[in-house]
C-alpha positions as YAML, in Angstrom:
chain: A
units: angstrom
residues:
- id: 1
  name: UNK
  ca: [10.79, 117.86, 0.02]
- id: 2
  name: UNK
  ca: [14.37, 116.40, 0.63]
- id: 3
  name: UNK
  ca: [16.25, 116.89, -2.82]
- id: 4
  name: UNK
  ca: [17.48, 113.08, -3.47]
- id: 5
  name: UNK
  ca: [21.88, 113.06, -4.55]
- id: 6
  name: UNK
  ca: [22.12, 111.43, -7.51]
- id: 7
  name: UNK
  ca: [24.87, 108.44, -7.64]
- id: 8
  name: UNK
  ca: [23.64, 107.74, -4.15]
- id: 9
  name: UNK
  ca: [21.02, 104.70, -2.92]
- id: 10
  name: UNK
  ca: [19.67, 104.31, 0.61]
- id: 11
  name: UNK
  ca: [21.58, 101.20, 1.98]
- id: 12
  name: UNK
  ca: [19.32, 99.31, 4.65]
- id: 13
  name: UNK
  ca: [20.74, 100.35, 8.71]
- id: 14
  name: UNK
  ca: [23.11, 97.34, 9.50]
- id: 15
  name: UNK
  ca: [23.60, 97.19, 13.58]
- id: 16
  name: UNK
  ca: [26.32, 98.39, 15.28]
- id: 17
  name: UNK
  ca: [28.73, 95.39, 15.35]
- id: 18
  name: UNK
  ca: [27.76, 93.48, 13.00]
- id: 19
  name: UNK
  ca: [29.93, 93.42, 9.44]
- id: 20
  name: UNK
  ca: [28.06, 93.35, 6.22]
- id: 21
  name: UNK
  ca: [29.11, 89.35, 5.62]
- id: 22
  name: UNK
  ca: [26.62, 89.22, 8.51]
- id: 23
  name: UNK
  ca: [23.70, 91.56, 7.28]
- id: 24
  name: UNK
  ca: [23.32, 88.41, 4.54]
- id: 25
  name: UNK
  ca: [21.59, 84.50, 4.87]
- id: 26
  name: UNK
  ca: [23.39, 82.11, 4.93]
- id: 27
  name: UNK
  ca: [22.84, 79.06, 3.21]
- id: 28
  name: UNK
  ca: [21.11, 75.82, 6.62]
- id: 29
  name: UNK
  ca: [23.37, 72.75, 6.06]
- id: 30
  name: UNK
  ca: [23.16, 69.66, 6.76]
- id: 31
  name: UNK
  ca: [24.90, 68.23, 10.50]
- id: 32
  name: UNK
  ca: [26.77, 64.74, 10.68]
- id: 33
  name: UNK
  ca: [22.78, 63.56, 12.73]
- id: 34
  name: UNK
  ca: [20.83, 64.83, 9.12]
- id: 35
  name: UNK
  ca: [22.98, 63.54, 7.62]
- id: 36
  name: UNK
  ca: [23.36, 60.31, 8.72]
- id: 37
  name: UNK
  ca: [18.96, 60.18, 9.54]
- id: 38
  name: UNK
  ca: [18.51, 59.45, 5.90]
- id: 39
  name: UNK
  ca: [21.56, 56.26, 5.79]
- id: 40
  name: UNK
  ca: [20.28, 55.02, 8.57]
- id: 41
  name: UNK
  ca: [15.99, 54.41, 8.10]
- id: 42
  name: UNK
  ca: [17.23, 52.60, 5.08]
- id: 43
  name: UNK
  ca: [18.79, 50.24, 7.26]
- id: 44
  name: UNK
  ca: [15.51, 49.81, 9.43]
- id: 45
  name: UNK
  ca: [13.72, 49.45, 6.20]
- id: 46
  name: UNK
  ca: [16.34, 46.80, 5.07]
- id: 47
  name: UNK
  ca: [16.05, 44.95, 8.31]
- id: 48
  name: UNK
  ca: [11.73, 45.12, 8.34]
- id: 49
  name: UNK
  ca: [12.41, 43.34, 4.82]
- id: 50
  name: UNK
  ca: [14.10, 40.65, 5.73]
- id: 51
  name: UNK
  ca: [12.68, 40.56, 8.68]
- id: 52
  name: UNK
  ca: [9.12, 40.08, 6.65]
- id: 53
  name: UNK
  ca: [11.29, 37.72, 3.58]
- id: 54
  name: UNK
  ca: [11.70, 35.76, 7.04]
- id: 55
  name: UNK
  ca: [8.43, 35.13, 8.31]
- id: 56
  name: UNK
  ca: [7.12, 34.36, 4.72]
- id: 57
  name: UNK
  ca: [10.53, 32.06, 3.74]
- id: 58
  name: UNK
  ca: [8.94, 29.82, 7.19]
- id: 59
  name: UNK
  ca: [4.82, 30.39, 6.02]
- id: 60
  name: UNK
  ca: [5.78, 28.60, 2.90]
- id: 61
  name: UNK
  ca: [8.09, 26.09, 3.79]
- id: 62
  name: UNK
  ca: [4.86, 25.56, 7.20]
- id: 63
  name: UNK
  ca: [2.17, 25.45, 3.85]
- id: 64
  name: UNK
  ca: [4.40, 23.07, 1.37]
- id: 65
  name: UNK
  ca: [4.96, 20.20, 4.71]
- id: 66
  name: UNK
  ca: [1.56, 21.01, 4.73]
- id: 67
  name: UNK
  ca: [0.71, 20.39, 1.73]
- id: 68
  name: UNK
  ca: [3.13, 16.82, 1.01]
- id: 69
  name: UNK
  ca: [1.90, 16.00, 4.21]
- id: 70
  name: UNK
  ca: [-1.62, 15.65, 2.56]
- id: 71
  name: UNK
  ca: [-0.58, 14.36, -0.50]
- id: 72
  name: UNK
  ca: [0.45, 11.55, 1.51]
- id: 73
  name: UNK
  ca: [-2.47, 10.80, 3.64]
- id: 74
  name: UNK
  ca: [-4.83, 11.30, -0.27]
- id: 75
  name: UNK
  ca: [-2.37, 8.57, -2.19]
- id: 76
  name: UNK
  ca: [-2.81, 6.22, 2.12]
- id: 77
  name: UNK
  ca: [-6.58, 6.63, 0.84]
- id: 78
  name: UNK
  ca: [-6.69, 5.69, -2.91]
- id: 79
  name: UNK
  ca: [-4.00, 2.98, -2.62]
- id: 80
  name: UNK
  ca: [-7.45, 1.78, 1.06]
- id: 81
  name: UNK
  ca: [-10.09, 2.39, -1.27]
- id: 82
  name: UNK
  ca: [-8.60, 0.31, -4.35]
- id: 83
  name: UNK
  ca: [-8.22, -2.24, -1.20]
- id: 84
  name: UNK
  ca: [-11.16, -2.49, 0.26]
- id: 85
  name: UNK
  ca: [-12.54, -2.75, -3.00]
- id: 86
  name: UNK
  ca: [-10.89, -6.23, -4.35]
- id: 87
  name: UNK
  ca: [-11.70, -7.53, -0.80]
- id: 88
  name: UNK
  ca: [-15.21, -6.89, -1.23]
- id: 89
  name: UNK
  ca: [-15.25, -8.10, -4.61]
- id: 90
  name: UNK
  ca: [-13.37, -11.50, -3.94]
- id: 91
  name: UNK
  ca: [-15.77, -11.83, -0.99]
- id: 92
  name: UNK
  ca: [-18.62, -11.44, -2.75]
- id: 93
  name: UNK
  ca: [-17.81, -13.65, -5.70]
- id: 94
  name: UNK
  ca: [-16.26, -16.36, -2.70]
- id: 95
  name: UNK
  ca: [-19.67, -16.18, -1.78]
- id: 96
  name: UNK
  ca: [-21.48, -16.45, -4.65]
- id: 97
  name: UNK
  ca: [-19.18, -19.52, -5.91]
- id: 98
  name: UNK
  ca: [-19.78, -21.11, -2.08]
- id: 99
  name: UNK
  ca: [-23.42, -21.61, -3.33]
- id: 100
  name: UNK
  ca: [-22.32, -23.02, -5.90]
- id: 101
  name: UNK
  ca: [-19.96, -25.39, -5.05]
- id: 102
  name: UNK
  ca: [-23.28, -28.58, -4.61]
- id: 103
  name: UNK
  ca: [-23.96, -27.68, -8.13]
- id: 104
  name: UNK
  ca: [-20.32, -28.72, -8.92]
- id: 105
  name: UNK
  ca: [-20.86, -31.98, -6.43]
- id: 106
  name: UNK
  ca: [-23.48, -33.18, -8.15]
- id: 107
  name: UNK
  ca: [-22.09, -32.04, -11.86]
- id: 108
  name: UNK
  ca: [-18.81, -34.11, -10.57]
- id: 109
  name: UNK
  ca: [-21.30, -37.39, -10.22]
- id: 110
  name: UNK
  ca: [-22.57, -37.21, -12.40]
- id: 111
  name: UNK
  ca: [-19.67, -37.62, -14.98]
- id: 112
  name: UNK
  ca: [-18.82, -39.87, -11.79]
- id: 113
  name: UNK
  ca: [-21.41, -42.08, -13.69]
- id: 114
  name: UNK
  ca: [-21.98, -41.44, -17.04]
- id: 115
  name: UNK
  ca: [-24.20, -39.12, -17.08]
- id: 116
  name: UNK
  ca: [-23.58, -36.27, -17.96]
- id: 117
  name: UNK
  ca: [-24.62, -36.07, -21.83]
- id: 118
  name: UNK
  ca: [-26.93, -34.63, -23.70]
- id: 119
  name: UNK
  ca: [-27.62, -31.06, -23.19]
- id: 120
  name: UNK
  ca: [-27.06, -31.60, -20.04]
- id: 121
  name: UNK
  ca: [-23.45, -32.11, -20.58]
- id: 122
  name: UNK
  ca: [-23.24, -28.59, -22.67]
- id: 123
  name: UNK
  ca: [-24.93, -26.66, -20.01]
- id: 124
  name: UNK
  ca: [-22.54, -28.61, -16.68]
- id: 125
  name: UNK
  ca: [-18.86, -28.22, -19.16]
- id: 126
  name: UNK
  ca: [-20.99, -24.11, -19.71]
- id: 127
  name: UNK
  ca: [-21.00, -23.50, -15.43]
- id: 128
  name: UNK
  ca: [-17.31, -25.51, -15.22]
- id: 129
  name: UNK
  ca: [-15.98, -22.30, -17.26]
- id: 130
  name: UNK
  ca: [-17.45, -19.70, -15.75]
- id: 131
  name: UNK
  ca: [-16.92, -20.71, -12.21]
- id: 132
  name: UNK
  ca: [-13.15, -21.55, -13.90]
- id: 133
  name: UNK
  ca: [-13.26, -17.43, -14.96]
- id: 134
  name: UNK
  ca: [-14.09, -16.14, -12.05]
- id: 135
  name: UNK
  ca: [-11.00, -17.80, -10.34]
- id: 136
  name: UNK
  ca: [-13.00, -21.44, -8.52]
- id: 137
  name: UNK
  ca: [-10.10, -24.05, -8.33]
- id: 138
  name: UNK
  ca: [-10.22, -27.38, -7.70]
- id: 139
  name: UNK
  ca: [-8.00, -29.88, -5.18]
- id: 140
  name: UNK
  ca: [-7.25, -32.39, -3.32]
- id: 141
  name: UNK
  ca: [-5.69, -35.75, -4.89]
- id: 142
  name: UNK
  ca: [-5.37, -39.19, -4.42]
- id: 143
  name: UNK
  ca: [-1.78, -40.79, -2.67]
- id: 144
  name: UNK
  ca: [-1.22, -36.89, -1.78]
- id: 145
  name: UNK
  ca: [0.11, -35.85, 2.38]
- id: 146
  name: UNK
  ca: [-2.91, -35.00, 4.06]
- id: 147
  name: UNK
  ca: [-2.10, -31.41, 5.23]
- id: 148
  name: UNK
  ca: [-4.86, -30.37, 7.67]
- id: 149
  name: UNK
  ca: [-4.91, -26.70, 6.44]
- id: 150
  name: UNK
  ca: [-6.58, -27.79, 3.15]
- id: 151
  name: UNK
  ca: [-8.28, -31.22, 4.18]
- id: 152
  name: UNK
  ca: [-11.02, -32.55, 5.89]
- id: 153
  name: UNK
  ca: [-10.42, -35.38, 7.18]
- id: 154
  name: UNK
  ca: [-13.57, -38.11, 7.17]
- id: 155
  name: UNK
  ca: [-12.84, -41.39, 6.61]
- id: 156
  name: UNK
  ca: [-9.72, -42.95, 9.20]
- id: 157
  name: UNK
  ca: [-7.97, -46.24, 8.22]
- id: 158
  name: UNK
  ca: [-4.13, -47.69, 8.40]
- id: 159
  name: UNK
  ca: [-2.38, -49.13, 5.48]
- id: 160
  name: UNK
  ca: [1.11, -51.28, 5.70]
- id: 161
  name: UNK
  ca: [3.09, -49.13, 1.84]
- id: 162
  name: UNK
  ca: [2.42, -45.43, 3.17]
- id: 163
  name: UNK
  ca: [5.08, -43.85, 6.04]
- id: 164
  name: UNK
  ca: [2.85, -40.74, 6.65]
- id: 165
  name: UNK
  ca: [-0.36, -39.84, 6.53]
- id: 166
  name: UNK
  ca: [-1.88, -39.93, 3.38]
- id: 167
  name: UNK
  ca: [-4.74, -39.06, 1.56]
- id: 168
  name: UNK
  ca: [-6.60, -42.67, 0.55]
- id: 169
  name: UNK
  ca: [-9.73, -41.19, -1.86]
- id: 170
  name: UNK
  ca: [-11.16, -38.04, -2.16]
- id: 171
  name: UNK
  ca: [-14.89, -38.20, -1.49]
- id: 172
  name: UNK
  ca: [-15.62, -34.15, -1.88]
- id: 173
  name: UNK
  ca: [-12.90, -31.94, -4.56]
- id: 174
  name: UNK
  ca: [-11.70, -29.46, -2.10]
- id: 175
  name: UNK
  ca: [-12.07, -25.46, -4.56]
- id: 176
  name: UNK
  ca: [-10.03, -21.83, -3.62]
- id: 177
  name: UNK
  ca: [-10.12, -18.45, -5.15]
- id: 178
  name: UNK
  ca: [-6.32, -18.00, -5.38]
- id: 179
  name: UNK
  ca: [-4.99, -18.59, -1.51]
- id: 180
  name: UNK
  ca: [-8.64, -18.50, -0.22]
- id: 181
  name: UNK
  ca: [-9.76, -21.84, 0.48]
- id: 182
  name: UNK
  ca: [-13.62, -22.12, 0.20]
- id: 183
  name: UNK
  ca: [-14.41, -25.65, 0.86]
- id: 184
  name: UNK
  ca: [-11.13, -27.94, 2.54]
- id: 185
  name: UNK
  ca: [-10.86, -31.03, 0.50]
- id: 186
  name: UNK
  ca: [-12.93, -34.30, 2.69]
- id: 187
  name: UNK
  ca: [-10.61, -37.48, 2.10]
- id: 188
  name: UNK
  ca: [-10.27, -40.50, 3.58]
- id: 189
  name: UNK
  ca: [-7.27, -41.10, 4.88]
- id: 190
  name: UNK
  ca: [-4.03, -43.72, 5.60]
- id: 191
  name: UNK
  ca: [-1.93, -44.02, 9.11]
- id: 192
  name: UNK
  ca: [1.39, -46.14, 8.85]
- id: 193
  name: UNK
  ca: [1.12, -49.21, 11.45]
- id: 194
  name: UNK
  ca: [1.59, -49.43, 14.24]
- id: 195
  name: UNK
  ca: [4.68, -51.29, 15.09]
- id: 196
  name: UNK
  ca: [5.38, -51.19, 11.33]
- id: 197
  name: UNK
  ca: [8.93, -50.92, 10.62]
- id: 198
  name: UNK
  ca: [9.42, -47.91, 7.47]
- id: 199
  name: UNK
  ca: [9.63, -48.74, 4.15]
- id: 200
  name: UNK
  ca: [12.26, -46.88, 3.91]
- id: 201
  name: UNK
  ca: [14.71, -49.12, 6.13]
- id: 202
  name: UNK
  ca: [12.85, -53.09, 4.86]
- id: 203
  name: UNK
  ca: [14.56, -51.02, 1.67]
- id: 204
  name: UNK
  ca: [17.73, -50.58, 3.22]
- id: 205
  name: UNK
  ca: [17.79, -54.45, 4.85]
- id: 206
  name: UNK
  ca: [17.08, -56.13, 1.58]
- id: 207
  name: UNK
  ca: [19.83, -54.69, 0.02]
- id: 208
  name: UNK
  ca: [21.80, -56.24, 2.75]
- id: 209
  name: UNK
  ca: [20.52, -59.08, 2.43]
- id: 210
  name: UNK
  ca: [21.15, -58.86, -0.42]
- id: 211
  name: UNK
  ca: [25.03, -58.51, -0.56]
- id: 212
  name: UNK
  ca: [25.31, -61.79, 1.66]
- id: 213
  name: UNK
  ca: [25.67, -59.45, 5.00]
- id: 214
  name: UNK
  ca: [27.98, -57.11, 6.11]
- id: 215
  name: UNK
  ca: [32.06, -58.44, 6.51]
- id: 216
  name: UNK
  ca: [33.55, -61.29, 8.76]
- id: 217
  name: UNK
  ca: [35.92, -59.24, 11.16]
...
């Protein structure tokens, strides 16, 4: 057995030519590329997130545009439905009142002949009140100018006291609802006599005669 010398410790063998510092392991230091790698990853991540954000904004803008178009189409649809509903109602009311016009004509003739009395008078007045509430309006008066859009001429004559085609008699009154004509007024018309001087010209000539005529030159 060998004896160990007190106070001495065994040291590991050191290769020849190596310094003591080389014998101890050194801590690994990151290179410049490894240090720059994390920064590059963050930049790429930010770029990717920015691209995704732009895509989300684009998609949001498209969906917003679609929603606005859908709302506009819905509003147009509601307006069309309301307009069609009003039109259908007006047509239905006009058809109903058209069927009642002969009854109203009978009531008018009975009133002209003094036959609208008693219970018949009450019924007739109630009927006229109801049709008036539905918007029925009567038109056509003697002496008004003839308008082919609202008048239907059934009789024709000439008269010296008119300056234009005039309604001289109302044979059947016309009826309308708002701007819609249900039945034109059936009238007798009179026109100025052919070759007759206008009334205004006659009046002007009469005034000249009364003033003693023109001055002599």
